[in-house]
C-alpha positions as a printed NumPy array, in Angstrom:
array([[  0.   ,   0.   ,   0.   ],
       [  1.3  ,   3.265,  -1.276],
       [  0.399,   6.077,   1.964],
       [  0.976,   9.741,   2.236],
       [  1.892,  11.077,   5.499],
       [  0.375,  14.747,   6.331],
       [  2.035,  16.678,   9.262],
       [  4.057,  19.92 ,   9.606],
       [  7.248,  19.561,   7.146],
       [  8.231,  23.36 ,   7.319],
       [ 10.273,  24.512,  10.095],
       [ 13.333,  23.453,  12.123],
       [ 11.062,  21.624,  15.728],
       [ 12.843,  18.7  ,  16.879],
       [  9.159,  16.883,  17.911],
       [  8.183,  17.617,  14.365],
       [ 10.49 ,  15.918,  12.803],
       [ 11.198,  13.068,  15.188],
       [  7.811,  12.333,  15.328],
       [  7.694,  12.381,  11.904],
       [ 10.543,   9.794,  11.281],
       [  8.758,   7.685,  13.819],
       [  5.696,   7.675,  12.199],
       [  6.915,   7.079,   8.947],
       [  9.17 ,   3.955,   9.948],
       [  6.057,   2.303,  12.261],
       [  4.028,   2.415,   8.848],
       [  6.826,   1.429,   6.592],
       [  7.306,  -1.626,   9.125],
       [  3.552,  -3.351,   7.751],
       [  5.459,  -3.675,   4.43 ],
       [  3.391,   0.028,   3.184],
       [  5.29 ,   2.431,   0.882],
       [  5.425,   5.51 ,   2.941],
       [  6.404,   9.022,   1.818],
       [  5.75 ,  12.937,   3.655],
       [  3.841,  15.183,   1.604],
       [  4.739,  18.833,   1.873],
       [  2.728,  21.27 ,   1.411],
       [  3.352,  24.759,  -0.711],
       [  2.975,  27.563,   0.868],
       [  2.529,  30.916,  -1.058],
       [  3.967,  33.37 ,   0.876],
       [  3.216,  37.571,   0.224],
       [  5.504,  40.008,  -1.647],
       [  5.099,  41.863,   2.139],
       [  6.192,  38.816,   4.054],
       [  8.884,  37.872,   1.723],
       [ 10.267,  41.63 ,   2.22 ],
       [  9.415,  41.248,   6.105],
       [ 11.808,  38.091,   6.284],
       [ 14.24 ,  39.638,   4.095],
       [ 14.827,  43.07 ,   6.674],
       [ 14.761,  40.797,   9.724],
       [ 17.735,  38.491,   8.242],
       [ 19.769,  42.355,   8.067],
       [ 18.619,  43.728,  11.182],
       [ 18.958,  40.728,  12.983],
       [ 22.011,  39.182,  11.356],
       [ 23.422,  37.013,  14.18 ],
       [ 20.54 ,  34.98 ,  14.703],
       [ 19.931,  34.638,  10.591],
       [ 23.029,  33.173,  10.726],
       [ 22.394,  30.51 ,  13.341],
       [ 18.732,  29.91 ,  11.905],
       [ 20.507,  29.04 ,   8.439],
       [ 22.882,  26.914,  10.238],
       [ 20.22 ,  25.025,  11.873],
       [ 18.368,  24.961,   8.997],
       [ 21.263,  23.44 ,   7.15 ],
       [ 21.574,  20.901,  10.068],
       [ 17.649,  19.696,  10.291],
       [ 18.372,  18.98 ,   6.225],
       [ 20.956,  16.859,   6.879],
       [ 18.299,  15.08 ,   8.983],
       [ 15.831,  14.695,   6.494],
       [ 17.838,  13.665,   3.59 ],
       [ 19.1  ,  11.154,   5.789],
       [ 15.993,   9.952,   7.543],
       [ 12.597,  11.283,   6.172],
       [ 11.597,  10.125,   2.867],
       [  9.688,  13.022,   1.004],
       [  7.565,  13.023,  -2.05 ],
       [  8.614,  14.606,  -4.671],
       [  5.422,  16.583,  -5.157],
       [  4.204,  19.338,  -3.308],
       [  0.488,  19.635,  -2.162],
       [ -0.89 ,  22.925,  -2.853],
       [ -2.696,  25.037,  -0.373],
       [ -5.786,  24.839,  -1.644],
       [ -5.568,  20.865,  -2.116],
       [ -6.106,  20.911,  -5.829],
       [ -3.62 ,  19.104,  -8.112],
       [ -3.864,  14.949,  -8.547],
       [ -1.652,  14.072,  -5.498],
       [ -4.991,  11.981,  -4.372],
       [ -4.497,   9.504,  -7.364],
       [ -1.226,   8.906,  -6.578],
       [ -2.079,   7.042,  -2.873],
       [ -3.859,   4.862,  -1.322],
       [ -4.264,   6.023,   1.642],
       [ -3.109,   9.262,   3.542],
       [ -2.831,   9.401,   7.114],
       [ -3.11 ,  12.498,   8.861],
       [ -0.503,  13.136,  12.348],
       [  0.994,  13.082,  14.561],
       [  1.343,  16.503,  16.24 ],
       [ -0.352,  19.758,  16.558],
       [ -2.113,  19.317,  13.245],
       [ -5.451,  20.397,  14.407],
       [ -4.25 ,  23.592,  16.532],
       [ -6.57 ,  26.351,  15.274],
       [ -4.318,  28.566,  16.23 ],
       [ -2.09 ,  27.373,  13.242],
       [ -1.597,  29.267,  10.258],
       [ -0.471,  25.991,   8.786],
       [ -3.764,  23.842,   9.704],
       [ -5.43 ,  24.18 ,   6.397],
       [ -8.048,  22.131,   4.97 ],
       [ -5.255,  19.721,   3.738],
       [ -4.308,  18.244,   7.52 ],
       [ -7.812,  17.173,   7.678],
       [ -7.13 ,  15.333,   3.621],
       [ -9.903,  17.471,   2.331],
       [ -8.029,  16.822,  -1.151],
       [ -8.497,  13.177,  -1.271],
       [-11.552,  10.39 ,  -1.033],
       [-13.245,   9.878,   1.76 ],
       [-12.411,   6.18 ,   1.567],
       [ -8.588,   6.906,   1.776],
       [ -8.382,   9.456,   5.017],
       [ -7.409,   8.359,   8.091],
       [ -5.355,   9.625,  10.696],
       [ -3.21 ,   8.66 ,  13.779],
       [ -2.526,  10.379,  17.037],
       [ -3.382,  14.2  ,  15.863],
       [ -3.285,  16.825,  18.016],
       [ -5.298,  19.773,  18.894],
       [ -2.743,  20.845,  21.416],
       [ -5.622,  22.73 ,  22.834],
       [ -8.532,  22.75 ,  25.42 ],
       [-11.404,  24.497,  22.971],
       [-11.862,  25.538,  19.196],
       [-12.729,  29.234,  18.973],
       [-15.935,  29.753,  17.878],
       [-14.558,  31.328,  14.263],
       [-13.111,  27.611,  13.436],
       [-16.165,  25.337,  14.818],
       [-17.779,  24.87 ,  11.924],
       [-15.389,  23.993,   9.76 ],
       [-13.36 ,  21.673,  12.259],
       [-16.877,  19.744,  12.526],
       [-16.943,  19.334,   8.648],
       [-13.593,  18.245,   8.255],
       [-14.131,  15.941,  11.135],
       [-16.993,  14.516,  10.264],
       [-15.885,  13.326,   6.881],
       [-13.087,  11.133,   8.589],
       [-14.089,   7.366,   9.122],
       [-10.592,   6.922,  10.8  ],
       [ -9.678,   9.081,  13.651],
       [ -6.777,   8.526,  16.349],
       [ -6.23 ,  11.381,  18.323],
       [ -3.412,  11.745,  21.484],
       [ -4.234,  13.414,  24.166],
       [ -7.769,  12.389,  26.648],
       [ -9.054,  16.498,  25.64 ],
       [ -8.671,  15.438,  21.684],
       [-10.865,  12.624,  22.509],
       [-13.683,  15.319,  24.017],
       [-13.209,  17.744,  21.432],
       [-13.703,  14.848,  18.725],
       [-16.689,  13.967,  20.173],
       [-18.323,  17.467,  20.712],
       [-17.711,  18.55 ,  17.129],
       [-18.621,  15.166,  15.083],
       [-20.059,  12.875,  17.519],
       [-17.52 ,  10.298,  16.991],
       [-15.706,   8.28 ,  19.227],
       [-12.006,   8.591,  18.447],
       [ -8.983,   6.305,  19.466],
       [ -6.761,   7.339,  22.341],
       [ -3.339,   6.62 ,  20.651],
       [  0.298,   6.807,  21.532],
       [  2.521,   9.598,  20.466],
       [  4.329,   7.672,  17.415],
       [  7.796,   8.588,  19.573],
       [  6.636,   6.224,  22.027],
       [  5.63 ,   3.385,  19.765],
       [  8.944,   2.582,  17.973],
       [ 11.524,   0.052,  19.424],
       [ 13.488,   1.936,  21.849],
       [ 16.768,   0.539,  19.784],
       [ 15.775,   2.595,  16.727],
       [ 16.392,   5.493,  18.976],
       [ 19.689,   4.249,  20.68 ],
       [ 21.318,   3.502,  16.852],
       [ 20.418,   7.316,  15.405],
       [ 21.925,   8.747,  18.896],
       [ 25.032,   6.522,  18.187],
       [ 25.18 ,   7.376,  15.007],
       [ 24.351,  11.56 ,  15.306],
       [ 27.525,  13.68 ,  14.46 ],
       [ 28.88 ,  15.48 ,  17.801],
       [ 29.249,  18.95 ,  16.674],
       [ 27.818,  20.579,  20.054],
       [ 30.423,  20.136,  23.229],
       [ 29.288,  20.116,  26.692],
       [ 30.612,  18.763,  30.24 ],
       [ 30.701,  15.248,  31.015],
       [ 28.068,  15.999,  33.626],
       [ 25.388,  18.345,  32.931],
       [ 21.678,  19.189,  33.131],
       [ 19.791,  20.657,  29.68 ],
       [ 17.005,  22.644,  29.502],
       [ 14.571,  24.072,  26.709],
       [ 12.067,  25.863,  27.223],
       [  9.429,  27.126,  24.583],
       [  6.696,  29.345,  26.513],
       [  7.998,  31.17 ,  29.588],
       [ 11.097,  32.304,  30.85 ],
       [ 12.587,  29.869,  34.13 ],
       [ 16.313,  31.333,  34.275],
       [ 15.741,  32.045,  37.91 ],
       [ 14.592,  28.257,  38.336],
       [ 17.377,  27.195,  35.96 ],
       [ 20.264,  28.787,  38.195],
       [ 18.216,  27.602,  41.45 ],
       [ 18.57 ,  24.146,  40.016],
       [ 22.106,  23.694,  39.132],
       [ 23.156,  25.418,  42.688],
       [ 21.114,  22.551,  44.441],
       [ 22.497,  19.695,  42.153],
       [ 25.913,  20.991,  41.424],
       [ 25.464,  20.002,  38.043],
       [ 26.588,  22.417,  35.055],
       [ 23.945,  24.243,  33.096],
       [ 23.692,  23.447,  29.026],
       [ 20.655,  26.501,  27.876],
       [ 19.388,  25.771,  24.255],
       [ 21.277,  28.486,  22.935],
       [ 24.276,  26.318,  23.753],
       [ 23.001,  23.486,  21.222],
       [ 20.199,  25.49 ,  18.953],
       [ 22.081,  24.631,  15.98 ],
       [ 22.305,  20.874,  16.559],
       [ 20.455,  17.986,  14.304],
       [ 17.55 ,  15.968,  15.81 ],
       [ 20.116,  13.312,  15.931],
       [ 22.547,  15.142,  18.042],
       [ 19.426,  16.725,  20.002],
       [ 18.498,  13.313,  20.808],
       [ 22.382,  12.25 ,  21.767],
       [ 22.178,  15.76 ,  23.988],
       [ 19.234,  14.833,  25.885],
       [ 20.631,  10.969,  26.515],
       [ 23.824,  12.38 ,  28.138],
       [ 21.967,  14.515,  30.29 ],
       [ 21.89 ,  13.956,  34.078],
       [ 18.929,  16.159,  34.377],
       [ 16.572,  17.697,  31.47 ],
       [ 14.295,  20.746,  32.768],
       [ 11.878,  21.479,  30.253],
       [  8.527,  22.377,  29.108],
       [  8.377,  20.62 ,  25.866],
       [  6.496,  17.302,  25.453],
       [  8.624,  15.442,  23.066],
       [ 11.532,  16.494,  25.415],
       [  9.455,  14.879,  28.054],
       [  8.769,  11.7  ,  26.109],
       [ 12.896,  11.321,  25.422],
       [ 14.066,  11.779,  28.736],
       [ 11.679,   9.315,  29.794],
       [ 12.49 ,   6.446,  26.647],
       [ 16.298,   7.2  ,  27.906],
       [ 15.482,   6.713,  31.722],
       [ 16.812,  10.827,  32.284],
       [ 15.754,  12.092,  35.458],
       [ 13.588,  15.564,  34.037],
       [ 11.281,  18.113,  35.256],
       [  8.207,  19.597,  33.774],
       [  7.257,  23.126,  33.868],
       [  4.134,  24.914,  32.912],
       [  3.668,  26.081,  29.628],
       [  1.682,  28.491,  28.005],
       [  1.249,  30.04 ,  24.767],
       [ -0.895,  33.35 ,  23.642],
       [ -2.575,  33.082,  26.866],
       [ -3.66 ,  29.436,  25.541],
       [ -3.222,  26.822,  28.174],
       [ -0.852,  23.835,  26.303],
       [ -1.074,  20.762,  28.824],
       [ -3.335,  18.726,  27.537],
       [ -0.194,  16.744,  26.496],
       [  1.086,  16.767,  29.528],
       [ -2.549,  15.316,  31.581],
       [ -2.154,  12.736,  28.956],
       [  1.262,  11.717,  29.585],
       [  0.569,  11.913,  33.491],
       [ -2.7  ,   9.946,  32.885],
       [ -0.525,   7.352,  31.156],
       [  2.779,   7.218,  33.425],
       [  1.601,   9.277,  36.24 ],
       [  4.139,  11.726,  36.511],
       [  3.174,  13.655,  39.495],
       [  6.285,  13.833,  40.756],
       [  7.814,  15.435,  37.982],
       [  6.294,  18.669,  37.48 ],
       [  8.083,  21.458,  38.547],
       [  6.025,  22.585,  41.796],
       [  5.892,  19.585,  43.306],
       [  9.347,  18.78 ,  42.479],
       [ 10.524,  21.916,  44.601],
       [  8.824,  21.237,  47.561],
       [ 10.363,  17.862,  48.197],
       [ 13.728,  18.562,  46.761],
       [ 14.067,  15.294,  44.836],
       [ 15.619,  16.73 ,  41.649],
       [ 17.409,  13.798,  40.418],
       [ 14.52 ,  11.559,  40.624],
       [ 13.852,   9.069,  38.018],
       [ 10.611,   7.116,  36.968],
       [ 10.687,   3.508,  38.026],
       [ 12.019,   1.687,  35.286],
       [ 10.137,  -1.203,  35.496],
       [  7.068,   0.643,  35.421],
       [  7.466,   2.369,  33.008],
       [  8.399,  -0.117,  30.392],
       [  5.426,  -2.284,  31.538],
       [  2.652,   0.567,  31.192],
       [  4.957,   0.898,  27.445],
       [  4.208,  -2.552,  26.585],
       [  0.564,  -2.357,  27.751],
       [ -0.099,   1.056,  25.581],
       [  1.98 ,   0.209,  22.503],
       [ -0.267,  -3.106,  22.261],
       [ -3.663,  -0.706,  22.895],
       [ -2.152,   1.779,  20.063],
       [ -0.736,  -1.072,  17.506],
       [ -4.685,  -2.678,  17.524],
       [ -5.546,   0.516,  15.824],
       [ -3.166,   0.664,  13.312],
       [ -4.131,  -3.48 ,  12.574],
       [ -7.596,  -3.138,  12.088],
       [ -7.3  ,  -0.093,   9.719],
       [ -5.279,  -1.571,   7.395],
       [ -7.177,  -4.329,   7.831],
       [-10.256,  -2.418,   6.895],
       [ -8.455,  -0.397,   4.391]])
């Protein structure tokens, strides 16, 4: 079976692409041909002149976006493999002939606040008998009232829906009445040896202390928490401007090396815990939009109380890991619940 992946290909987001990869090889291992589809974008004369003063006026940080840029391409040549058609905004063209099947995630595809969740993440383009998706995101609590409609629509006219976090489940049954499949992250479904061979593999081009604690943050600012940290532990501090130019591959190898990963990121989450890294979770929001639905899905899953920041400074315990045991036992138990999905649609299919 020939089947089109549909997720976020622009951009230089570790979780995008790792997810991505993982996706990709989980589907390619049920003997399916499996290729990304990007999407064009048409972008304004006024934005292409906007992008253009910003790379002069701020010239130092053009240069390390190019250079990460340059780094997350090594990455895909070497990992993701990409059709070599584009899928227009507007979903015309014959790019539904050419598949089977498309599948739809994982990640934030269904985050109305997106200016890249178009029509197209929902497969709008192609037959109804050859959409399905797996673990897609809303990333979000609600759908504003301006994108209701439309989400419904979309929705509706998806026989196959997998969703991954417990609020994606609610909001797919508000807006279409159907009862979607609690899946997985695709991160957490492939054999953890896939991840140990790219990490051993990764070019080192980033240097940093044979004991260390990383942190990346993507919503608010924890420097004072940071420091705070490191005095308590003793252990140096890597920022992600000290590695913001590195590959997923290296990212990966980064956060495995790690005696301690502070963060606010949910695939940094999900690493830390495939590599057994002690970690701690801080609150993140975005535009005034709460983001942890992830997170109460993860915590539902492996119930990591323990972990988030403000209960981790009350007790002190900053070098606490999860119990491995545990956790590879609720793995087994939720890769099975995840894998049935993925058996009886291409059974079906």
């Amino acid at each position: 079976m020939k089947i089109g992946i549909l997720t976020f290909t622009d951009g230089t987001n570790y979780g995008q692409r790792l997810q991505n990869y993982a996706l990709q090889e989980l589907l390619t291992s049920y003997g399916n041909d499996v290729y990304t589809i990007k999407q064009g974008h048409h972008y304004s004369i006024k934005h292409r002149v906007k992008v253009a003063i910003n790379s002069v006026v701020h010239i130092k940080q053009a240069v390390i976006q190019n250079k990460r840029k340059k780094a997350f391409d090594r990455f895909n040549n070497r990992y993701i493999k990409f059709y070599d058609q584009l899928l227009p905004e507007n979903g015309r063209g014959n790019l539904a002939d050419e598949f089977d099947l498309f599948i739809a995630g994982s990640d934030q595809i269904w985050n109305p606040n997106s200016p890249f969740v178009n029509s197209n993440m929902f497969m709008q383009f192609a037959p109804k008998q050859k959409r399905a998706t797996y673990a897609a995101s809303f990333s979000v609590d609600e759908i504003p009232n301006s994108r209701r409609e439309e989400f419904s629509r979309w929705i509706s006219d998806i026989d196959y829906v997998s969703v991954r976090e417990l609020q994606a489940v609610k909001l797919v049954e508000e807006l279409s009445g159907k009862k979607p499949v609690l899946s997985l992250d695709p991160t957490l479904l492939l054999d953890h040896q896939r991840w140990e061979s790219i990490v051993e593999e990764a070019q080192s081009t980033v240097e940093f202390p044979d004991s260390y604690m990383v942190s990346l943050f993507l919503g608010n600012d924890y420097t004072n928490e940071e420091k705070e940290i490191a005095k308590q532990t003793g252990l140096s501090l890597m920022q992600f401007k000290d590695f913001e130019t590195a590959a997923p591959d290296e990212f990966l190898k980064i956060i495995k090396n790690a005696s301690l990963v502070l963060t606010d990121s949910y695939h940094v989450t999900i690493f830390s815990m495939l590599f057994h890294r002690p970690f701690i979770i801080f609150q993140r929001k975005s535009k005034g939009v709460s983001m942890n639905s992830r997170f109460e899905t993860l915590d539902y899953y492996f119930h990591l109380d323990n972990r988030f920041y403000e209960n981790v400074k009350k007790h002190k315990n900053y070098l606490e890991v999860l119990n491995e045991g545990l956790f590879e036992n609720s793995l087994i138990k939720l890769r099975k619940d995840s894998t049935e999905y993925l058996n009886s649609l291409f059974k079906v299919i």
